[in-house]
CSV table of C-alpha atoms and ligand atoms in Angstrom, one decimal:
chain,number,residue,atom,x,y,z
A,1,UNK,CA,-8.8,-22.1,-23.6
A,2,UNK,CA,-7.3,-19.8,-22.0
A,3,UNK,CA,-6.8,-16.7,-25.2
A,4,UNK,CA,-8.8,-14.3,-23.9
A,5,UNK,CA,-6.2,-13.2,-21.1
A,6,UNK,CA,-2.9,-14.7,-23.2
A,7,UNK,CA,-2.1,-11.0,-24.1
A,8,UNK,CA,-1.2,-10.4,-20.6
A,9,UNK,CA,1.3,-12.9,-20.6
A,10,UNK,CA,3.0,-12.0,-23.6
A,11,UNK,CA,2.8,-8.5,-22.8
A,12,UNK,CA,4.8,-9.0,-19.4
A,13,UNK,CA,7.2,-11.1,-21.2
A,14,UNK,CA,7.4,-8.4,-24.3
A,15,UNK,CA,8.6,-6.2,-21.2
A,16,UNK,CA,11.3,-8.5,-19.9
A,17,UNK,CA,13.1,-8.9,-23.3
A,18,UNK,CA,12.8,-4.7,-23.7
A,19,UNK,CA,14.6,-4.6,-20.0
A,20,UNK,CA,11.0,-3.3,-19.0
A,21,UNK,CA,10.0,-5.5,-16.3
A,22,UNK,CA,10.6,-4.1,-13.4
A,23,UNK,CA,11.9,-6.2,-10.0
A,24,UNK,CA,9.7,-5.1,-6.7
A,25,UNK,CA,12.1,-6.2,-3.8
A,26,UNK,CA,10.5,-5.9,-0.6
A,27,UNK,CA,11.8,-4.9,2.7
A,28,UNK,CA,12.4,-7.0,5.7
A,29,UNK,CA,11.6,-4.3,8.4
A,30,UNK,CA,11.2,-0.6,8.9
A,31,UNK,CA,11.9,2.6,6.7
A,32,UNK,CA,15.6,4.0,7.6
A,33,UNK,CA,18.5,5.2,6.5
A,34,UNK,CA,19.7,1.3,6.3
A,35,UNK,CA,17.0,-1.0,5.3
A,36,UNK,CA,17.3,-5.0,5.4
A,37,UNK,CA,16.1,-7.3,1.9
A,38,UNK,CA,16.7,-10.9,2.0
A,39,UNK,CA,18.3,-11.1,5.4
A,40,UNK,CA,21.3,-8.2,4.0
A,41,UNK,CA,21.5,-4.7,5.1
A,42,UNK,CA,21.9,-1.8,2.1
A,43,UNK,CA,22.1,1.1,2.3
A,44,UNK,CA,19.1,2.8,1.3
A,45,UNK,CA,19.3,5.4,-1.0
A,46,UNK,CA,15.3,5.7,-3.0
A,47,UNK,CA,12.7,6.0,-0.4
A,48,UNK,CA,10.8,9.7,0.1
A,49,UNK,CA,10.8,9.2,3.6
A,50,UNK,CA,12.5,12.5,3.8
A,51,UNK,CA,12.4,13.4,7.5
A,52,UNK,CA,13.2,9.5,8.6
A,53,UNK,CA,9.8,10.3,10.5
A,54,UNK,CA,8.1,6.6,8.8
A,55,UNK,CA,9.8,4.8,11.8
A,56,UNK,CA,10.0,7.3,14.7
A,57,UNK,CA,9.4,6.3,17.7
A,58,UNK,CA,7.2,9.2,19.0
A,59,UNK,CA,5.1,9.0,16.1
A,60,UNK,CA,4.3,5.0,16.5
A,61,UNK,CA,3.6,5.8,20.3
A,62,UNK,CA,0.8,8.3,19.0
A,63,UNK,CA,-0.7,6.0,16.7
A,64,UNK,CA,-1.0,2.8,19.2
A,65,UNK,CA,-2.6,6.2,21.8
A,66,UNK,CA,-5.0,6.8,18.9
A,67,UNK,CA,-5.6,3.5,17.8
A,68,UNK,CA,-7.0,2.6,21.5
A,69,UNK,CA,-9.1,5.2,21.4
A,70,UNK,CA,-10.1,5.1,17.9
A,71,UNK,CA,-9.7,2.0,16.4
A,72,UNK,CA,-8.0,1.4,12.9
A,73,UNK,CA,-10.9,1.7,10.1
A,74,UNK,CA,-12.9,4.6,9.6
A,75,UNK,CA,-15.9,2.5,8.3
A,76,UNK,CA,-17.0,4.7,5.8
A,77,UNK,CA,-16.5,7.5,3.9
A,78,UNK,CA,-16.0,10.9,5.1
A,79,UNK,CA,-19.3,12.2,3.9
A,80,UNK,CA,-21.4,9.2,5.5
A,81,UNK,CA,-19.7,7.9,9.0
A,82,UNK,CA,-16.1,7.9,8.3
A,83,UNK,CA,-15.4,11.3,10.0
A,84,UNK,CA,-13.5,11.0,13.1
A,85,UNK,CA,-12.3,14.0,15.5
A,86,UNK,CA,-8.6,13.0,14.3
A,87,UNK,CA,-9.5,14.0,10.8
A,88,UNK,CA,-10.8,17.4,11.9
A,89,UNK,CA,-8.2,17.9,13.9
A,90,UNK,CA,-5.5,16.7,11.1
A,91,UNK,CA,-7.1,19.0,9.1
A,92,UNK,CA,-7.2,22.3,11.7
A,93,UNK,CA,-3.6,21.6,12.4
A,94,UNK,CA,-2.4,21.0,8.9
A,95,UNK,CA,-4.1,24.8,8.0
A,96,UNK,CA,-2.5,26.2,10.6
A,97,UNK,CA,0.8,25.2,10.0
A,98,UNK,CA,0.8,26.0,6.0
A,99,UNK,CA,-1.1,29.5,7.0
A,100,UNK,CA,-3.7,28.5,5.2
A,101,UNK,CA,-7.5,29.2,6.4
A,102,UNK,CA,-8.6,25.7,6.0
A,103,UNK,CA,-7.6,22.2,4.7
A,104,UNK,CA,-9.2,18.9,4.1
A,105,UNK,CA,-7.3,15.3,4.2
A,106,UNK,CA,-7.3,12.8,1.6
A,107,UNK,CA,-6.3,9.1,1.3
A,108,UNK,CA,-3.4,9.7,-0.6
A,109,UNK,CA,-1.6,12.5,-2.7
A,110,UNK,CA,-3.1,11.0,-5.5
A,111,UNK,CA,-6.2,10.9,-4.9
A,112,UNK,CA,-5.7,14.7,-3.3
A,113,UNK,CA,-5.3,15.3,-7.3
A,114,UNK,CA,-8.2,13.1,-8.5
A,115,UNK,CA,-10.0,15.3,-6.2
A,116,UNK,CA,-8.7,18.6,-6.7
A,117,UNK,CA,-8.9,18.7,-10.4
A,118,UNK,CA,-11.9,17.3,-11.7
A,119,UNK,CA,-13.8,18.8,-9.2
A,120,UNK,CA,-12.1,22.3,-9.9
A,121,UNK,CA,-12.6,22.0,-13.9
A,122,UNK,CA,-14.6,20.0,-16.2
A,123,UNK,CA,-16.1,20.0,-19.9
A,124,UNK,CA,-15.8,23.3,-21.5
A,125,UNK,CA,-13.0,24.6,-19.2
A,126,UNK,CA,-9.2,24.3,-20.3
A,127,UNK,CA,-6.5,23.3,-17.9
A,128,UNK,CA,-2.7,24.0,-18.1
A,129,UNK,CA,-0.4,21.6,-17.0
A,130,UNK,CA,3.1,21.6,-17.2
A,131,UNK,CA,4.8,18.9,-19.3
A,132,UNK,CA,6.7,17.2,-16.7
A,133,UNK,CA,3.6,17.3,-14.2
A,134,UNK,CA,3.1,14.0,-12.3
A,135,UNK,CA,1.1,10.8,-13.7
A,136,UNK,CA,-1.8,11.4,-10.9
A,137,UNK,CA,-2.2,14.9,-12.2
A,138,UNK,CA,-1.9,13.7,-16.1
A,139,UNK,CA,-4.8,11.2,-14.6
A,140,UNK,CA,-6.9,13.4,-12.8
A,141,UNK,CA,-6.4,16.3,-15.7
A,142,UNK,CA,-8.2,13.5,-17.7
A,143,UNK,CA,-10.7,12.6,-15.9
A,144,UNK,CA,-12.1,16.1,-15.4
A,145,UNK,CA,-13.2,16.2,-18.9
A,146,UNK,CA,-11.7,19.7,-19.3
A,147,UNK,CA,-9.4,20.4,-22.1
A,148,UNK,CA,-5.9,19.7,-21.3
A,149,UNK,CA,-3.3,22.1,-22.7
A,150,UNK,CA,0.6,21.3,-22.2
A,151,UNK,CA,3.4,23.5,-21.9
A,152,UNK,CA,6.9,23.5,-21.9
A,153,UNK,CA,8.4,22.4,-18.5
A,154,UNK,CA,8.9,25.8,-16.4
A,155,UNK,CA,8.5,28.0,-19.7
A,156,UNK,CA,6.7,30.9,-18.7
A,157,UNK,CA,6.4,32.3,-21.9
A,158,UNK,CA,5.3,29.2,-23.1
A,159,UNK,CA,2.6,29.4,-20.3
A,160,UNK,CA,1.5,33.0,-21.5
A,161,UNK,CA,1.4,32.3,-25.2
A,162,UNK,CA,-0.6,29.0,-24.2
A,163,UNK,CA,-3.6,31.0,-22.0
A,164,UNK,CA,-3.5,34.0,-24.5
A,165,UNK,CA,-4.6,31.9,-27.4
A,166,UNK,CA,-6.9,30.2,-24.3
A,167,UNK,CA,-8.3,33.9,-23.6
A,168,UNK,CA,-11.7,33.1,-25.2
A,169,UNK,CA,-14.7,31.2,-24.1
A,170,UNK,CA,-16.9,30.8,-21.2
A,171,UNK,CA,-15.1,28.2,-19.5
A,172,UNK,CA,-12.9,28.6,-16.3
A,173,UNK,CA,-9.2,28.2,-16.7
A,174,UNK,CA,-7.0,26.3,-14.2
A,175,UNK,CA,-2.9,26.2,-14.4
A,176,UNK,CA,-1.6,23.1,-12.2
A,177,UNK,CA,2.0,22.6,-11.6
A,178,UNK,CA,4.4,20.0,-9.4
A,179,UNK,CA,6.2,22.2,-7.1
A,180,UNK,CA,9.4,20.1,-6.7
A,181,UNK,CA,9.4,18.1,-9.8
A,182,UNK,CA,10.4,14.6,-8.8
A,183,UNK,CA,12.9,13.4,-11.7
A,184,UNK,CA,14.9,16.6,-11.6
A,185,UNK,CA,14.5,17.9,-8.1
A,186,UNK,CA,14.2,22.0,-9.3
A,187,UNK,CA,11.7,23.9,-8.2
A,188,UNK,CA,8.1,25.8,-10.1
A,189,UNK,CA,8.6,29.1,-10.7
A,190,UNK,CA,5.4,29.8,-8.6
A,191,UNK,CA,5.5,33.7,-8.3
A,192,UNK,CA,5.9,33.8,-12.5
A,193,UNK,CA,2.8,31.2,-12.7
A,194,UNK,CA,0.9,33.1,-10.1
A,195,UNK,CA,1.6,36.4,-12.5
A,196,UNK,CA,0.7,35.0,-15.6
A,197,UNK,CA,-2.4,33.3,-14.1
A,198,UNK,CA,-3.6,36.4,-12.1
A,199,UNK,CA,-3.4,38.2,-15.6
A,200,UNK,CA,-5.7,35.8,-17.6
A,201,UNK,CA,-7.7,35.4,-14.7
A,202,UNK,CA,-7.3,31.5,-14.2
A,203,UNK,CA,-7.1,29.4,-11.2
A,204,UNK,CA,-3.7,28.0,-9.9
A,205,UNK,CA,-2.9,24.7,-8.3
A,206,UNK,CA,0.1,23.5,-7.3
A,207,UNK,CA,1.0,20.0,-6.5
A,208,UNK,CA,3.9,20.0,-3.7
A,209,UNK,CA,4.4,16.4,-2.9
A,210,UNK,CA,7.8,16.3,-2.8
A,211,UNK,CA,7.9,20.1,-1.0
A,212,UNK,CA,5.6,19.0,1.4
A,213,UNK,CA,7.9,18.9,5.2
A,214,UNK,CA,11.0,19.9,2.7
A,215,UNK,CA,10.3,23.9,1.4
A,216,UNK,CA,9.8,26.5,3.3
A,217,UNK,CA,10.3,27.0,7.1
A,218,UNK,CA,10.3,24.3,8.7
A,219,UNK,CA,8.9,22.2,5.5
A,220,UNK,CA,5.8,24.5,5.4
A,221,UNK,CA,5.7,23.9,1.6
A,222,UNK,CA,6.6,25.9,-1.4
A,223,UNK,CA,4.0,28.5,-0.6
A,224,UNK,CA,6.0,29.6,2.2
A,225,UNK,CA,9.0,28.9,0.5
A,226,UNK,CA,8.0,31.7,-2.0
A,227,UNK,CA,6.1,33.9,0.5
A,228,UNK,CA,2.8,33.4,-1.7
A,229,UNK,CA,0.0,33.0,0.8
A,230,UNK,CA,-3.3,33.7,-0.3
A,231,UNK,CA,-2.2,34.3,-3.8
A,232,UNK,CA,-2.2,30.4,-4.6
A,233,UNK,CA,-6.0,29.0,-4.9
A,234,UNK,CA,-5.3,25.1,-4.6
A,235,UNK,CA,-2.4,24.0,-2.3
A,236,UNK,CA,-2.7,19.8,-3.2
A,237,UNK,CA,-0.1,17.6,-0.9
A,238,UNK,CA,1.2,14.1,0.2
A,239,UNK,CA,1.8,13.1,4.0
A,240,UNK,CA,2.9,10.0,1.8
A,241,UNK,CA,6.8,11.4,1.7
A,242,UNK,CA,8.6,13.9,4.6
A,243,UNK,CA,5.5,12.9,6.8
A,244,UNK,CA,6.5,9.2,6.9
A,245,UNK,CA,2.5,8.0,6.4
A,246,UNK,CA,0.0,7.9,3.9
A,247,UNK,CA,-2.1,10.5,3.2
A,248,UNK,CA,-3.5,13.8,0.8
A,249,UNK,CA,-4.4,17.0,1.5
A,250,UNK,CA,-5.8,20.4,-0.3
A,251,UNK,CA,-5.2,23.7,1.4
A,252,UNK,CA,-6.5,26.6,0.5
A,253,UNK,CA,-9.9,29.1,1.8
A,254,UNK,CA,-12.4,27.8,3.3
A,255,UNK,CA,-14.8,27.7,0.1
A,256,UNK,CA,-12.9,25.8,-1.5
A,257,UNK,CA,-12.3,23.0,0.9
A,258,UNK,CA,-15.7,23.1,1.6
A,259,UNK,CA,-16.7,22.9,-2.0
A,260,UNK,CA,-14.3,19.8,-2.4
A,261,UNK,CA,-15.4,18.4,0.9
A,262,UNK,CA,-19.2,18.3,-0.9
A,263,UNK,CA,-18.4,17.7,-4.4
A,264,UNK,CA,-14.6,15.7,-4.8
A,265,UNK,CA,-15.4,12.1,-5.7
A,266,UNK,CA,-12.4,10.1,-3.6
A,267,UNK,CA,-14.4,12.2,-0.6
A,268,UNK,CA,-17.7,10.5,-1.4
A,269,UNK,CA,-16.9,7.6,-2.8
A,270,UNK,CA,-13.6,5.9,-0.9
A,271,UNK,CA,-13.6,5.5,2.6
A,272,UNK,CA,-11.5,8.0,4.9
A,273,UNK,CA,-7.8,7.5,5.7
A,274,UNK,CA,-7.3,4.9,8.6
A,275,UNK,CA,-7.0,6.5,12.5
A,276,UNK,CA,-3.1,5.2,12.1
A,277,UNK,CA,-2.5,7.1,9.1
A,278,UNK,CA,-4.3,10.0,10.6
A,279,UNK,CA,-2.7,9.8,14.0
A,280,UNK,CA,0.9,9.5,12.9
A,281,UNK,CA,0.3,12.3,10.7
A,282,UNK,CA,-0.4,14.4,13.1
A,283,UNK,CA,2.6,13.6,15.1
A,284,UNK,CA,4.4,14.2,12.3
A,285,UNK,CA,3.1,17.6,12.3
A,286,UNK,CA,3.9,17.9,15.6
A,287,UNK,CA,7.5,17.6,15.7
A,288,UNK,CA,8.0,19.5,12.1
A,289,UNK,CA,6.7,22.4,14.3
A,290,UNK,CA,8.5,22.5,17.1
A,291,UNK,CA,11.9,22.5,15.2
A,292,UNK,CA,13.0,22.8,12.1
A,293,UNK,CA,16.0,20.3,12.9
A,294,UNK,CA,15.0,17.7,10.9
A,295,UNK,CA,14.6,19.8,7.9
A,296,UNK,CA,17.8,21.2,8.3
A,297,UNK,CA,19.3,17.8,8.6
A,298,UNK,CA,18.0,16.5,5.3
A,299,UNK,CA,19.4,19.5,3.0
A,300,UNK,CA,22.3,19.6,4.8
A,301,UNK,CA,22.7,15.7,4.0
A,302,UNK,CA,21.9,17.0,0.4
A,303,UNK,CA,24.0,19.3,-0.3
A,304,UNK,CA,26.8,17.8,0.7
A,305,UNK,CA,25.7,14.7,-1.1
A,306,UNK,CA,25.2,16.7,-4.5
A,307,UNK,CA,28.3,18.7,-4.3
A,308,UNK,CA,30.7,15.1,-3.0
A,309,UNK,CA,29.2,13.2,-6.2
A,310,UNK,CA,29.9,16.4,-8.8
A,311,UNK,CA,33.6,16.5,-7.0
A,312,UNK,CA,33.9,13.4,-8.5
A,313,UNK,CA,32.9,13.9,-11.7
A,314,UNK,CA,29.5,13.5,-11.7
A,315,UNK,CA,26.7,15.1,-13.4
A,316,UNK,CA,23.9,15.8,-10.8
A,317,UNK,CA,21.6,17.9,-13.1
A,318,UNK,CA,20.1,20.9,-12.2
A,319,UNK,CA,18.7,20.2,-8.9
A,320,UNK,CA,17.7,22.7,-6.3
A,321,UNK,CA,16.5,20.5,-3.7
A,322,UNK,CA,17.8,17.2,-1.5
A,323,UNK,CA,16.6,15.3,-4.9
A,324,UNK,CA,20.1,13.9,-6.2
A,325,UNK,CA,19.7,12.7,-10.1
A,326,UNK,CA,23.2,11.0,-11.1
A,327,UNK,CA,22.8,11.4,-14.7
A,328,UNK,CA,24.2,8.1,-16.6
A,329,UNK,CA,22.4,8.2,-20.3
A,330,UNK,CA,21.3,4.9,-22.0
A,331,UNK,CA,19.2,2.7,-19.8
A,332,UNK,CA,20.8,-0.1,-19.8
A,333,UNK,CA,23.7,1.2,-18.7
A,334,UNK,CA,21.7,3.4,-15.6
A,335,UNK,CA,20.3,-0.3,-14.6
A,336,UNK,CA,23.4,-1.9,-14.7
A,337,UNK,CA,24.9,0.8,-12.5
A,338,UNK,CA,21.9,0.1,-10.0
A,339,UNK,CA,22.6,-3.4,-10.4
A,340,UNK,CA,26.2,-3.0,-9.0
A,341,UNK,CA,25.6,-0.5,-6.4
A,342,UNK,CA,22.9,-3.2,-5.2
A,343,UNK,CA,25.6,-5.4,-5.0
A,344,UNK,CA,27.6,-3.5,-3.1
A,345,UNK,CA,25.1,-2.5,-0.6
A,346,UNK,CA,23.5,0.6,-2.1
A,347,UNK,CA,19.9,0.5,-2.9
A,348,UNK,CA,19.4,3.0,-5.3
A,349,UNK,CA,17.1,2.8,-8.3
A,350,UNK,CA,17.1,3.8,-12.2
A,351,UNK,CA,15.0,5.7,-13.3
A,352,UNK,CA,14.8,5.4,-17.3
A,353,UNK,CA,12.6,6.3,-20.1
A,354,UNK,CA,9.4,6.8,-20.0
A,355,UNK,CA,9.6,8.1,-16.7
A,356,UNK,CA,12.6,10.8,-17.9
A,357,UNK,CA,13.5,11.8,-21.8
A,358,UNK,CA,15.7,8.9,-23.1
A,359,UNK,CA,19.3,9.3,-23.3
A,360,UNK,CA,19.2,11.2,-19.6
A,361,UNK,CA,18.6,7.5,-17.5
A,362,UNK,CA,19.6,7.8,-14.0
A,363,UNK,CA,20.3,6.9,-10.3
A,364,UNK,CA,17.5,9.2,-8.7
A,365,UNK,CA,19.7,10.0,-5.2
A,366,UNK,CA,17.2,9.9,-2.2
A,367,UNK,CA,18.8,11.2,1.5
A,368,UNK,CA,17.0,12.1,4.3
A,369,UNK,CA,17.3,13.6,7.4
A,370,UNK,CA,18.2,9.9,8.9
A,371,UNK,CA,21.0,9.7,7.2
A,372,UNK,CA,24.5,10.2,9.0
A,373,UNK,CA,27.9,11.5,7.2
A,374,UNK,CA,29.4,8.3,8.1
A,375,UNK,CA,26.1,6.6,5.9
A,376,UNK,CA,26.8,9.1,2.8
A,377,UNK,CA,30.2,8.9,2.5
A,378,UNK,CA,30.3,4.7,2.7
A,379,UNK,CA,27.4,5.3,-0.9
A,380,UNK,CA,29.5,8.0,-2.6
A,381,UNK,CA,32.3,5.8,-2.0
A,382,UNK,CA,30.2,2.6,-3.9
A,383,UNK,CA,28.9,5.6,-6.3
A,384,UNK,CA,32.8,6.3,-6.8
A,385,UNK,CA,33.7,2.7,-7.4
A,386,UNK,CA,30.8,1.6,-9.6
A,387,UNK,CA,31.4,4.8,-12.0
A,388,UNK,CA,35.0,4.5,-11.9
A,389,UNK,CA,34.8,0.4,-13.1
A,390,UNK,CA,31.6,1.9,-16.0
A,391,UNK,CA,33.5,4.6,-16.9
A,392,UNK,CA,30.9,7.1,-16.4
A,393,UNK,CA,33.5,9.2,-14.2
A,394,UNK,CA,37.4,9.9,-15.2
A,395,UNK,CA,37.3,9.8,-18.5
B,1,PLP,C1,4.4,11.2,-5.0
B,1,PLP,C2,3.5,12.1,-5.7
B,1,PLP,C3,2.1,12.0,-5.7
B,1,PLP,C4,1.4,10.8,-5.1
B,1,PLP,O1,1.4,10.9,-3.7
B,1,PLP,P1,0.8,9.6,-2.9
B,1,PLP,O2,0.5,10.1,-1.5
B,1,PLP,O3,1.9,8.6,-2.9
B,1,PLP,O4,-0.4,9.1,-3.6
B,1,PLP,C5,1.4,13.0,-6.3
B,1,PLP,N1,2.0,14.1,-6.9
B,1,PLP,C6,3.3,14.2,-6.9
B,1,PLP,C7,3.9,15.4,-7.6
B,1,PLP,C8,4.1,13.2,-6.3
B,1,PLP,O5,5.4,13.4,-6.4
């Protein structure tokens, strides 16, 4: 009895012995710059809740507006009953503010990726992904079928060499990138990918969840950020992150939101995102364009953040956004460090191999625009502490 489904068990305890397992604490209350686990208060220092905007107070009055008028569930999908004016006019207001002529909204920014790709490339067409692209575009990449060709993180040479010897063959050719990418916090070279793609003549996509209400003016996205409108075919997002909800999106002309809008399979065949999601979003939107405050906050918060911590000896990688990575080394001893910052109020997670090349485990820093000075310098002080007690700094 019972043999068929022991290999789950042993595989979850294989995991704890490797240091594999992870712990999922859960929150006691809202999103913030302090959150509350098990009745304490820490400091909270790993949530993508860039803009503090998952708690505002203007954006839960618009949802309860929208939920009276609306309801919660969209009862269907999008392509049967599930359409609702609040998607359309996510959706009109989302293109407009990323100056792009149309956009459509997804449940999520992964499923924005299971139905960019596939539905963009498929058997007999070859796909080029950078090698630290996101897991939900490694997924989607496979589930289009299409071949999937890897090249070397940011490499543009390697990118040219790859869809040269891809020149060939009848099928379309599509180069998808992260815009921010997560681990490291630098930034695509976009306007050398749109180059190289423009001269072979293949598609581009960029995925730009965590430049999404962060790049740009006024978080309008690494498009604006690199003044490439127009010349970027697939603009794939999150409202998951700066936005404070849940939520996907593809920008781009009004063909090909159209043509996912038919053809993407999370826009058949899962129901639409909820009239909360939806409403908040679009607050969200709302006060990202009237001021840029917000974003200002956030990489002020990260700058100062990243250049306190390398003051103090440590090594904050090559980031070029509010992303913080507090390079330790060996796992064990980047979960150990989280352990101890836990302890002393500072909830800040490892991140270790697979997720980053082993030997580079870290403390993946996360500040946001809800953040105070007085919040920042109470964690580099526990940052200062822990790595002064591990000898990680002052060596
Ligand atoms: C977070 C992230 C996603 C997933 O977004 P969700 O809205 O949480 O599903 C997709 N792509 C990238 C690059 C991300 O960082």
């Amino acid at each position: 009895m019972g043999t068929r489904v022991d290999f789950m068990g042993e595989e979850l305890d294989r995991m704890k012995r490797e240091g594999l397992y992870g712990t999922i604490r859960a929150l006691d209350g809202p999103q913030g710059a302090w959150i509350k686990i098990d009745g304490e208060r820490y400091l909270n220092l790993c949530s993508n809740n860039y803009l503090g905007l998952a708690n505002d107070d203007r954006v839960k009055v618009r949802v309860k507006r929208e939920m009276t008028r609306y309801g919660v569930g969209p009862g269907a999908v999008r392509t049967i009953a599930g359409t609702m004016r609040i998607h359309l006019e996510l959706e009109r207001r989302l293109a407009e503010f990323k100056g792009a002529e149309a956009a459509v909204v997804l449940q999520s920014g992964y499923c924005a990726n299971v139905a960019a790709i596939p539905t963009l490339a498929g058997e007999g067409d070859v796909i080029f992904s950078d090698s630290l692209n996101h897991a939900s575009i490694i997924d989607a990449c496979r589930l289009s079928r299409a071949r999937t060709v890897r090249y070397e993180h940011s490499d543009i040479r390697d990118l040219e060499r790859q869809l040269a010897e891809h020149m060939d063959g009848p099928g379309r050719r599509l180069v998808i990138t992260d815009g921010v990418f997560s681990m490291d916090g630098d930034i695509a070279r976009l306007p050398e990918i749109v180059e190289a793609a423009e001269r072979y003549g293949a598609i581009t996509a960029v995925d730009d969840a965590h430049g999404e209400g962060v790049l740009g003016r006024g978080g309008r996205g690494i498009v604006d950020h690199f003044g490439l409108h127009g010349r970027v075919d697939v603009e794939i997002g999150t409202m998951s992150k700066a936005f404070g909800s849940v939520g996907g999106m593809i920008a781009g002309s009004s063909t090909l939101v159209d043509f996912v809008r038919q053809k993407a399979r999370p826009n058949l065949f899962s129901s639409a995102m909820t009239v909360p999601d939806a409403a908040a979003n679009l607050e969200a939107l709302e006060i990202m364009s009237e001021s840029d405050g917000l974003v200002r906050k956030l990489w002020d918060n990260g700058s100062y953040l990243k250049r306190r911590l390398s003051e103090h000896g440590f090594d904050v990688g090559r980031s070029e956004t509010p992303i913080t990575p507090v390079i330790i080394g060996e796992a064990g001893d980047a979960r150990n460090f989280s352990a101890r910052l836990f302890e002393r109020g500072v909830f800040a997670t490892a991140i270790v191999y697979p997720t980053v090349p082993k030997g580079t485990a870290r403390i993946r820093v996360m500040v946001s625009a809800a953040h105070g000075r007085e919040d920042l310098d109470f964690g580099i002080e526990q940052f200062v502490r822990t790595g002064t007690e591990m000898g990680v700094i002052g060596r």
